[in-house]
Amino acid sequence: MCGRFSLGKDVDEIIDELGFDDTAGMEDYLPNFNVAPTVVTPVLVHEKRQRVLSMRWGLIPSWARDSKAGARLINARCETLTGKPSFRSLVGRRHCVAIAEGYYEWKRYGRSKTPYFIRPSSRRLLFMAGLWDLWDGPDQERPVQSFTIITRPPLDEFAAIHDRMPAVLSPERAARWLDTASFSRDDCTRFLQAEDTMALEAYPVSTLVNSVRNNSPACTEPVGPVRN
DNA sequence: CCAGACGTTGTT
DNA sequence: GTCTGG
DNA sequence: CCAGACGTTGTT
DNA sequence: GTCTGG
């Protein structure tokens, strides 16, 4: 699955890599090596054109009575996406792509757990398919924008770490996912489960990352061998 | 018809 | 909002 | 995902 | 154990 990720690059690096020429949508951005659910973080959307919106991680459905309801909707299974009340209306309409340098996964060893960091071997940005929604809170002037990250069965190389992984998208496939106007709802699950061309590497990291209070480059530093 | 749920993960 | 259960 | 809290009353 | 907060 995906319950934590890192985005520690500077705003200029990110904007440059995305190919944008301004920082719209990232005015409040701060590098964060330990992005956790409920945190506001930049994601890509396509509304007439591609752009960045900063959203809360953890989808709050538009009909939710309170914002707590969505606190646990941090992931959506690609196999069941089109059937679930919280997600089905967003498929083909509100696609987004979470921007990260890599994601964390805790591998279980009996009673203990070791965090791993998984990132593109190229060290370019990692894109993860998602869905987003708008929620009109009772006292909110503006609707709350929130998103969920789609998960899938793992690629063979990562099956030993965990039995789920985020739906990772190469830049080309990310653009396809975002362009809902030309995206077929029926292809959704197949598209999200396709082999992606983005080569990834995985390695163990310090348990520093366990606590969301720890936000430093040490979170993503290897403490064991890097595996491709 | 109205009421109530609406999610994923991991653990046992 | 929309579906399921009663 | 993990960490941390988990309660009420009255008093300052 | 289970829920909330980050």
mmCIF file of C-alpha atoms (C1' of nucleotides) in Angstrom:
data_model
loop_
_atom_site.group_PDB
_atom_site.id
_atom_site.type_symbol
_atom_site.label_atom_id
_atom_site.label_comp_id
_atom_site.label_asym_id
_atom_site.label_seq_id
_atom_site.Cartn_x
_atom_site.Cartn_y
_atom_site.Cartn_z
ATOM 1 C CA MET A 1 0.000 0.000 0.000
ATOM 2 C CA CYS A 2 1.125 3.531 0.444
ATOM 3 C CA GLY A 3 0.750 5.257 3.802
ATOM 4 C CA ARG A 4 3.730 7.594 3.799
ATOM 5 C CA PHE A 5 5.962 9.206 1.168
ATOM 6 C CA SER A 6 8.713 11.740 0.711
ATOM 7 C CA LEU A 7 8.840 14.991 -1.239
ATOM 8 C CA GLY A 8 11.938 16.824 -0.105
ATOM 9 C CA LYS A 9 12.901 18.638 -3.295
ATOM 10 C CA ASP A 10 12.874 22.414 -3.543
ATOM 11 C CA VAL A 11 9.924 24.061 -5.254
ATOM 12 C CA ASP A 12 12.106 25.177 -8.171
ATOM 13 C CA GLU A 13 13.351 21.647 -8.794
ATOM 14 C CA ILE A 14 9.819 20.295 -8.813
ATOM 15 C CA ILE A 15 8.406 22.983 -11.082
ATOM 16 C CA ASP A 16 11.344 22.548 -13.431
ATOM 17 C CA GLU A 17 10.911 18.788 -13.605
ATOM 18 C CA LEU A 18 7.176 19.138 -14.199
ATOM 19 C CA GLY A 19 7.890 21.550 -17.034
ATOM 20 C CA PHE A 20 5.818 24.393 -15.601
ATOM 21 C CA ASP A 21 6.983 27.980 -15.737
ATOM 22 C CA ASP A 22 5.470 29.227 -12.492
ATOM 23 C CA THR A 23 4.808 27.966 -8.956
ATOM 24 C CA ALA A 24 1.007 28.255 -9.106
ATOM 25 C CA GLY A 25 -0.562 25.858 -6.605
ATOM 26 C CA MET A 26 2.655 25.533 -4.615
ATOM 27 C CA GLU A 27 2.686 28.888 -2.841
ATOM 28 C CA ASP A 28 2.649 27.245 0.589
ATOM 29 C CA TYR A 29 4.895 24.329 -0.306
ATOM 30 C CA LEU A 30 7.641 23.241 2.056
ATOM 31 C CA PRO A 31 9.901 20.236 1.412
ATOM 32 C CA ASN A 32 8.662 17.255 3.441
ATOM 33 C CA PHE A 33 10.592 13.997 3.732
ATOM 34 C CA ASN A 34 7.749 12.466 5.736
ATOM 35 C CA VAL A 35 4.399 13.195 4.116
ATOM 36 C CA ALA A 36 1.624 11.503 6.131
ATOM 37 C CA PRO A 37 -2.159 11.244 5.767
ATOM 38 C CA THR A 38 -3.996 14.547 6.542
ATOM 39 C CA VAL A 39 -1.011 16.577 5.289
ATOM 40 C CA VAL A 40 -1.575 19.086 2.476
ATOM 41 C CA THR A 41 0.744 18.318 -0.433
ATOM 42 C CA PRO A 42 0.905 19.239 -4.136
ATOM 43 C CA VAL A 43 -0.747 16.940 -6.697
ATOM 44 C CA LEU A 44 -1.200 17.182 -10.460
ATOM 45 C CA VAL A 45 -4.610 17.602 -12.061
ATOM 46 C CA HIS A 46 -5.746 18.346 -15.613
ATOM 47 C CA GLU A 47 -8.446 20.986 -15.862
ATOM 48 C CA LYS A 48 -8.196 22.402 -19.367
ATOM 49 C CA ARG A 49 -4.460 22.127 -18.834
ATOM 50 C CA GLN A 50 -2.142 20.406 -16.406
ATOM 51 C CA ARG A 51 -1.614 22.228 -13.149
ATOM 52 C CA VAL A 52 -0.742 21.740 -9.495
ATOM 53 C CA LEU A 53 -3.288 21.867 -6.674
ATOM 54 C CA SER A 54 -2.332 21.486 -3.020
ATOM 55 C CA MET A 55 -4.654 18.996 -1.339
ATOM 56 C CA ARG A 56 -5.158 17.092 1.879
ATOM 57 C CA TRP A 57 -4.151 13.431 1.741
ATOM 58 C CA GLY A 58 -7.141 11.304 2.787
ATOM 59 C CA LEU A 59 -10.211 11.602 0.608
ATOM 60 C CA ILE A 60 -13.262 13.303 2.108
ATOM 61 C CA PRO A 61 -16.239 12.387 -0.122
ATOM 62 C CA SER A 62 -18.392 15.346 -1.156
ATOM 63 C CA TRP A 63 -21.327 13.903 0.857
ATOM 64 C CA ALA A 64 -19.371 13.263 4.070
ATOM 65 C CA ARG A 65 -20.919 14.755 7.211
ATOM 66 C CA ASP A 66 -17.561 15.525 8.765
ATOM 67 C CA SER A 67 -13.959 15.550 7.699
ATOM 68 C CA LYS A 68 -13.101 12.611 9.970
ATOM 69 C CA ALA A 69 -15.035 10.262 7.730
ATOM 70 C CA GLY A 70 -12.354 10.541 5.087
ATOM 71 C CA ALA A 71 -9.383 10.268 7.388
ATOM 72 C CA ARG A 72 -8.960 6.608 6.539
ATOM 73 C CA LEU A 73 -9.542 6.858 2.805
ATOM 74 C CA ILE A 74 -5.866 7.291 2.088
ATOM 75 C CA ASN A 75 -5.838 4.457 -0.467
ATOM 76 C CA ALA A 76 -8.255 3.055 -3.029
ATOM 77 C CA ARG A 77 -7.876 -0.465 -4.448
ATOM 78 C CA CYS A 78 -7.688 -0.369 -8.235
ATOM 79 C CA GLU A 79 -9.620 -3.649 -8.489
ATOM 80 C CA THR A 80 -12.735 -2.240 -6.798
ATOM 81 C CA LEU A 81 -12.488 1.472 -7.592
ATOM 82 C CA THR A 82 -15.450 1.626 -9.949
ATOM 83 C CA GLY A 83 -17.819 -0.003 -7.481
ATOM 84 C CA LYS A 84 -17.151 1.877 -4.265
ATOM 85 C CA PRO A 85 -19.510 4.748 -3.356
ATOM 86 C CA SER A 86 -16.621 6.921 -2.191
ATOM 87 C CA PHE A 87 -14.697 6.579 -5.430
ATOM 88 C CA ARG A 88 -16.902 5.503 -8.329
ATOM 89 C CA SER A 89 -18.183 8.945 -9.255
ATOM 90 C CA LEU A 90 -14.628 10.259 -9.398
ATOM 91 C CA VAL A 91 -13.428 7.682 -11.911
ATOM 92 C CA GLY A 92 -13.189 9.334 -15.304
ATOM 93 C CA ARG A 93 -13.844 12.724 -13.733
ATOM 94 C CA ARG A 94 -11.438 13.675 -10.969
ATOM 95 C CA HIS A 95 -8.125 11.971 -11.580
ATOM 96 C CA CYS A 96 -4.982 13.278 -9.955
ATOM 97 C CA VAL A 97 -1.340 12.287 -9.648
ATOM 98 C CA ALA A 98 0.497 12.504 -6.349
ATOM 99 C CA ILE A 99 4.002 13.929 -6.611
ATOM 100 C CA ALA A 100 6.746 12.267 -4.575
ATOM 101 C CA GLU A 101 10.401 11.352 -4.590
ATOM 102 C CA GLY A 102 9.520 7.902 -3.353
ATOM 103 C CA TYR A 103 7.190 6.104 -0.968
ATOM 104 C CA TYR A 104 7.699 4.212 2.282
ATOM 105 C CA GLU A 105 6.614 0.672 2.950
ATOM 106 C CA TRP A 106 6.973 -1.254 6.212
ATOM 107 C CA LYS A 107 8.123 -4.837 5.763
ATOM 108 C CA ARG A 108 7.103 -7.211 8.501
ATOM 109 C CA TYR A 109 9.665 -9.532 10.101
ATOM 110 C CA GLY A 110 7.688 -11.566 12.595
ATOM 111 C CA ARG A 111 6.817 -9.081 15.307
ATOM 112 C CA SER A 112 8.966 -6.228 14.074
ATOM 113 C CA LYS A 113 8.756 -3.960 11.039
ATOM 114 C CA THR A 114 11.421 -2.315 8.929
ATOM 115 C CA PRO A 115 10.667 0.720 6.798
ATOM 116 C CA TYR A 116 11.775 0.655 3.154
ATOM 117 C CA PHE A 117 12.025 3.520 0.701
ATOM 118 C CA ILE A 118 11.086 2.871 -2.935
ATOM 119 C CA ARG A 119 12.016 5.439 -5.555
ATOM 120 C CA PRO A 120 12.768 5.785 -9.279
ATOM 121 C CA SER A 121 16.290 4.584 -10.075
ATOM 122 C CA SER A 122 16.587 7.773 -12.148
ATOM 123 C CA ARG A 123 15.891 9.783 -8.991
ATOM 124 C CA ARG A 124 13.369 11.791 -10.888
ATOM 125 C CA LEU A 125 9.918 12.414 -9.411
ATOM 126 C CA LEU A 126 7.655 9.459 -8.607
ATOM 127 C CA PHE A 127 4.071 9.780 -9.843
ATOM 128 C CA MET A 128 1.240 7.870 -8.187
ATOM 129 C CA ALA A 129 -2.278 7.649 -9.600
ATOM 130 C CA GLY A 130 -5.020 9.102 -7.435
ATOM 131 C CA LEU A 131 -8.550 10.452 -7.244
ATOM 132 C CA TRP A 132 -9.685 13.680 -5.645
ATOM 133 C CA ASP A 133 -12.882 15.343 -4.497
ATOM 134 C CA LEU A 134 -14.306 18.564 -3.085
ATOM 135 C CA TRP A 135 -16.014 18.707 0.310
ATOM 136 C CA ASP A 136 -18.138 21.595 1.544
ATOM 137 C CA GLY A 137 -17.365 21.754 5.236
ATOM 138 C CA PRO A 138 -19.921 23.411 7.500
ATOM 139 C CA ASP A 139 -17.807 26.443 8.342
ATOM 140 C CA GLN A 140 -15.602 26.421 5.298
ATOM 141 C CA GLU A 141 -15.565 29.341 2.938
ATOM 142 C CA ARG A 142 -13.903 27.237 0.323
ATOM 143 C CA PRO A 143 -14.464 23.542 -0.287
ATOM 144 C CA VAL A 144 -11.743 21.251 1.021
ATOM 145 C CA GLN A 145 -9.776 19.516 -1.716
ATOM 146 C CA SER A 146 -8.586 16.043 -0.786
ATOM 147 C CA PHE A 147 -7.177 12.994 -2.563
ATOM 148 C CA THR A 148 -6.544 9.274 -2.262
ATOM 149 C CA ILE A 149 -3.711 7.181 -3.704
ATOM 150 C CA ILE A 150 -4.654 4.145 -5.771
ATOM 151 C CA THR A 151 -3.046 0.813 -4.848
ATOM 152 C CA ARG A 152 -2.484 -2.355 -6.886
ATOM 153 C CA PRO A 153 -0.921 -5.793 -6.472
ATOM 154 C CA PRO A 154 2.864 -5.423 -6.297
ATOM 155 C CA LEU A 155 5.274 -5.916 -9.165
ATOM 156 C CA ASP A 156 7.201 -9.179 -8.658
ATOM 157 C CA GLU A 157 10.323 -7.338 -7.503
ATOM 158 C CA PHE A 158 8.454 -5.737 -4.587
ATOM 159 C CA ALA A 159 6.210 -8.607 -3.539
ATOM 160 C CA ALA A 160 8.660 -9.550 -0.769
ATOM 161 C CA ILE A 161 8.241 -6.143 0.856
ATOM 162 C CA HIS A 162 4.461 -5.938 0.783
ATOM 163 C CA ASP A 163 1.396 -7.349 -0.936
ATOM 164 C CA ARG A 164 0.219 -3.971 -2.222
ATOM 165 C CA MET A 165 1.930 -0.995 -3.829
ATOM 166 C CA PRO A 166 0.814 2.369 -5.206
ATOM 167 C CA ALA A 167 -0.136 2.580 -8.901
ATOM 168 C CA VAL A 168 3.094 4.151 -10.159
ATOM 169 C CA LEU A 169 2.952 6.057 -13.445
ATOM 170 C CA SER A 170 5.751 7.076 -15.808
ATOM 171 C CA PRO A 171 5.460 10.734 -16.907
ATOM 172 C CA GLU A 172 3.816 9.597 -20.149
ATOM 173 C CA ARG A 173 1.257 7.389 -18.390
ATOM 174 C CA ALA A 174 0.654 10.086 -15.778
ATOM 175 C CA ALA A 175 -0.369 12.454 -18.565
ATOM 176 C CA ARG A 176 -2.758 9.820 -19.916
ATOM 177 C CA TRP A 177 -4.292 9.202 -16.495
ATOM 178 C CA LEU A 178 -4.830 12.928 -15.957
ATOM 179 C CA ASP A 179 -6.501 13.521 -19.299
ATOM 180 C CA THR A 180 -9.929 12.290 -18.226
ATOM 181 C CA ALA A 181 -11.561 13.670 -21.358
ATOM 182 C CA SER A 182 -9.875 10.982 -23.415
ATOM 183 C CA PHE A 183 -9.675 8.290 -20.745
ATOM 184 C CA SER A 184 -11.998 5.321 -20.910
ATOM 185 C CA ARG A 185 -13.544 4.358 -17.560
ATOM 186 C CA ASP A 186 -13.641 0.739 -18.686
ATOM 187 C CA ASP A 187 -9.861 0.602 -19.075
ATOM 188 C CA CYS A 188 -9.280 1.914 -15.593
ATOM 189 C CA THR A 189 -8.308 -1.200 -13.639
ATOM 190 C CA ARG A 190 -6.282 -2.639 -16.537
ATOM 191 C CA PHE A 191 -4.473 0.660 -17.081
ATOM 192 C CA LEU A 192 -3.592 1.030 -13.410
ATOM 193 C CA GLN A 193 -2.250 -2.524 -13.160
ATOM 194 C CA ALA A 194 -0.143 -2.381 -16.314
ATOM 195 C CA GLU A 195 3.619 -2.826 -16.080
ATOM 196 C CA ASP A 196 5.091 0.648 -15.873
ATOM 197 C CA THR A 197 8.306 1.713 -17.557
ATOM 198 C CA MET A 198 9.529 3.595 -14.496
ATOM 199 C CA ALA A 199 12.433 1.575 -13.051
ATOM 200 C CA LEU A 200 12.323 1.542 -9.253
ATOM 201 C CA GLU A 201 14.821 0.689 -6.530
ATOM 202 C CA ALA A 202 14.151 -0.210 -2.901
ATOM 203 C CA TYR A 203 16.254 -0.097 0.249
ATOM 204 C CA PRO A 204 15.767 -0.164 4.018
ATOM 205 C CA VAL A 205 15.766 3.112 5.937
ATOM 206 C CA SER A 206 15.955 4.191 9.562
ATOM 207 C CA THR A 207 12.908 3.878 11.854
ATOM 208 C CA LEU A 208 13.237 7.658 12.231
ATOM 209 C CA VAL A 209 10.545 7.809 9.576
ATOM 210 C CA ASN A 210 8.075 6.037 11.881
ATOM 211 C CA SER A 211 7.302 9.287 13.659
ATOM 212 C CA VAL A 212 5.789 12.020 11.527
ATOM 213 C CA ARG A 213 7.651 14.524 13.681
ATOM 214 C CA ASN A 214 10.860 13.446 12.009
ATOM 215 C CA ASN A 215 11.223 15.290 8.740
ATOM 216 C CA SER A 216 14.778 15.310 7.486
ATOM 217 C CA PRO A 217 16.852 13.840 4.639
ATOM 218 C CA ALA A 218 17.870 11.096 7.086
ATOM 219 C CA CYS A 219 14.406 9.593 6.527
ATOM 220 C CA THR A 220 15.339 8.540 2.994
ATOM 221 C CA GLU A 221 18.973 7.580 3.555
ATOM 222 C CA PRO A 222 19.816 3.901 3.009
ATOM 223 C CA VAL A 223 20.742 1.834 6.059
ATOM 224 C CA GLY A 224 21.150 -1.352 4.002
ATOM 225 C CA PRO A 225 21.708 -2.589 0.446
ATOM 226 C CA VAL A 226 19.886 -0.978 -2.498
ATOM 227 C CA ARG A 227 17.902 -3.453 -4.585
ATOM 228 C CA ASN A 228 16.713 -2.914 -8.139
ATOM 229 C "C1'" DC B 1 -40.911 3.937 1.010
ATOM 230 C "C1'" DC B 2 -37.029 5.477 4.640
ATOM 231 C "C1'" DA B 3 -32.604 4.487 7.145
ATOM 232 C "C1'" DG B 4 -28.041 3.755 7.037
ATOM 233 C "C1'" DA B 5 -23.783 2.964 4.992
ATOM 234 C "C1'" DC B 6 -20.342 4.538 2.130
ATOM 235 C "C1'" DG B 7 -12.774 2.443 3.163
ATOM 236 C "C1'" DT B 8 -8.154 0.068 3.329
ATOM 237 C "C1'" DT B 9 -4.861 -2.277 5.856
ATOM 238 C "C1'" DG B 10 -3.201 -5.767 8.858
ATOM 239 C "C1'" DT B 11 -3.865 -9.085 12.387
ATOM 240 C "C1'" DT B 12 -5.815 -13.271 14.297
ATOM 241 C "C1'" DG C 1 -24.810 11.560 -3.965
ATOM 242 C "C1'" DT C 2 -26.192 6.723 -4.452
ATOM 243 C "C1'" DC C 3 -26.741 2.134 -3.241
ATOM 244 C "C1'" DT C 4 -28.333 -1.620 -0.053
ATOM 245 C "C1'" DG C 5 -31.225 -3.518 3.417
ATOM 246 C "C1'" DG C 6 -35.455 -3.770 5.706
ATOM 247 C "C1'" DC D 1 1.503 4.288 7.507
ATOM 248 C "C1'" DC D 2 2.910 4.871 12.862
ATOM 249 C "C1'" DA D 3 2.415 7.250 17.429
ATOM 250 C "C1'" DG D 4 -0.202 8.422 21.053
ATOM 251 C "C1'" DA D 5 -4.277 8.859 23.566
ATOM 252 C "C1'" DC D 6 -7.858 6.740 25.852
ATOM 253 C "C1'" DG D 7 -11.725 11.122 31.345
ATOM 254 C "C1'" DT D 8 -14.420 14.269 34.305
ATOM 255 C "C1'" DT D 9 -14.658 17.671 37.684
ATOM 256 C "C1'" DG D 10 -13.400 21.777 39.759
ATOM 257 C "C1'" DT D 11 -9.974 25.154 40.677
ATOM 258 C "C1'" DT D 12 -6.397 28.500 39.298
ATOM 259 C "C1'" DG E 1 -8.060 -2.957 22.037
ATOM 260 C "C1'" DT E 2 -9.342 0.910 19.168
ATOM 261 C "C1'" DC E 3 -9.665 5.429 17.684
ATOM 262 C "C1'" DT E 4 -7.572 9.957 16.441
ATOM 263 C "C1'" DG E 5 -4.017 12.884 14.763
ATOM 264 C "C1'" DG E 6 -0.201 13.797 11.875
#
